[in-house]
């Protein structure tokens, strides 16, 4: 069974640009979570999607947004990129009745 | 509100030493508790979990026991190896997932 996949692996952008990151959950999982892991820091919760709806968001500005598609894959958009947005962005998925998140390998975003 | 607090790192141990990484939680009710491991350049992998008081999760020689009375879920391993060098995250599932800040472990030969 395939795990959580994320694309691209690496993304390089310049300040002010927009970045789009993608996540495909494990088959059968309906919840997708997004986290930001900046260098030397822990995981900061960004967004939670379940059944196509945004269920919760962390303490991030509105330029961080996303959506979940009917096939449960998800997209994270970051507008007006700033240097401090450089980080590893991790996606995790969970089965609706389960209690365990399964993580993808992450997308390394670098803002120059 | 709910939260997870884990031991600050970094931790450096010699091979075959005993490892303890402390984790305590604050939550209403009885959350499921997890330890995740992140190897260099990778995402997080589930290491072990426990879903109720006195449960012991174990995997790859690592163990952690759900202690309701002390609201703790400390990670232990009797004899660490160089390959255990990674960042370890404690997490709790209450109304949402809460992660600790991570503890970096380096094991030297």
mmCIF file of C-alpha atoms in Angstrom, chain A residues 33 35 37 42-43 45 56 88 90 94 99-101 103-105, chain B residues 32 34 36 38 42-44 46 49 51 89 93 96-97 99 101:
data_model
loop_
_atom_site.group_PDB
_atom_site.id
_atom_site.type_symbol
_atom_site.label_atom_id
_atom_site.label_comp_id
_atom_site.label_asym_id
_atom_site.label_seq_id
_atom_site.Cartn_x
_atom_site.Cartn_y
_atom_site.Cartn_z
ATOM 1 C CA UNK A 33 -3.128 17.717 7.902
ATOM 2 C CA UNK A 35 2.458 21.244 9.188
ATOM 3 C CA UNK A 37 8.728 22.627 10.234
ATOM 4 C CA UNK A 42 9.185 21.667 15.968
ATOM 5 C CA UNK A 43 6.039 21.074 13.986
ATOM 6 C CA UNK A 45 0.117 22.989 12.792
ATOM 7 C CA UNK A 56 -9.228 23.773 11.782
ATOM 8 C CA UNK A 88 9.904 21.746 5.384
ATOM 9 C CA UNK A 90 4.791 18.067 5.981
ATOM 10 C CA UNK A 94 -5.569 9.783 8.801
ATOM 11 C CA UNK A 99 -6.161 7.897 15.753
ATOM 12 C CA UNK A 100 -2.815 7.794 13.944
ATOM 13 C CA UNK A 101 -1.427 10.312 11.466
ATOM 14 C CA UNK A 103 3.318 11.487 7.309
ATOM 15 C CA UNK A 104 4.678 12.094 3.863
ATOM 16 C CA UNK A 105 8.341 12.863 3.183
ATOM 17 C CA UNK B 32 -4.084 8.670 22.612
ATOM 18 C CA UNK B 34 2.364 8.720 20.264
ATOM 19 C CA UNK B 36 7.201 9.710 16.144
ATOM 20 C CA UNK B 38 12.257 11.775 12.084
ATOM 21 C CA UNK B 42 12.825 12.506 5.981
ATOM 22 C CA UNK B 43 9.265 12.930 7.216
ATOM 23 C CA UNK B 44 7.943 11.616 10.508
ATOM 24 C CA UNK B 46 5.216 6.464 13.782
ATOM 25 C CA UNK B 49 1.599 4.530 20.462
ATOM 26 C CA UNK B 51 -4.373 4.480 23.621
ATOM 27 C CA UNK B 89 8.507 13.824 18.745
ATOM 28 C CA UNK B 93 -4.551 13.270 20.200
ATOM 29 C CA UNK B 96 -6.734 17.673 17.672
ATOM 30 C CA UNK B 97 -3.131 16.509 17.449
ATOM 31 C CA UNK B 99 3.147 17.707 19.081
ATOM 32 C CA UNK B 101 8.980 20.442 20.104
#
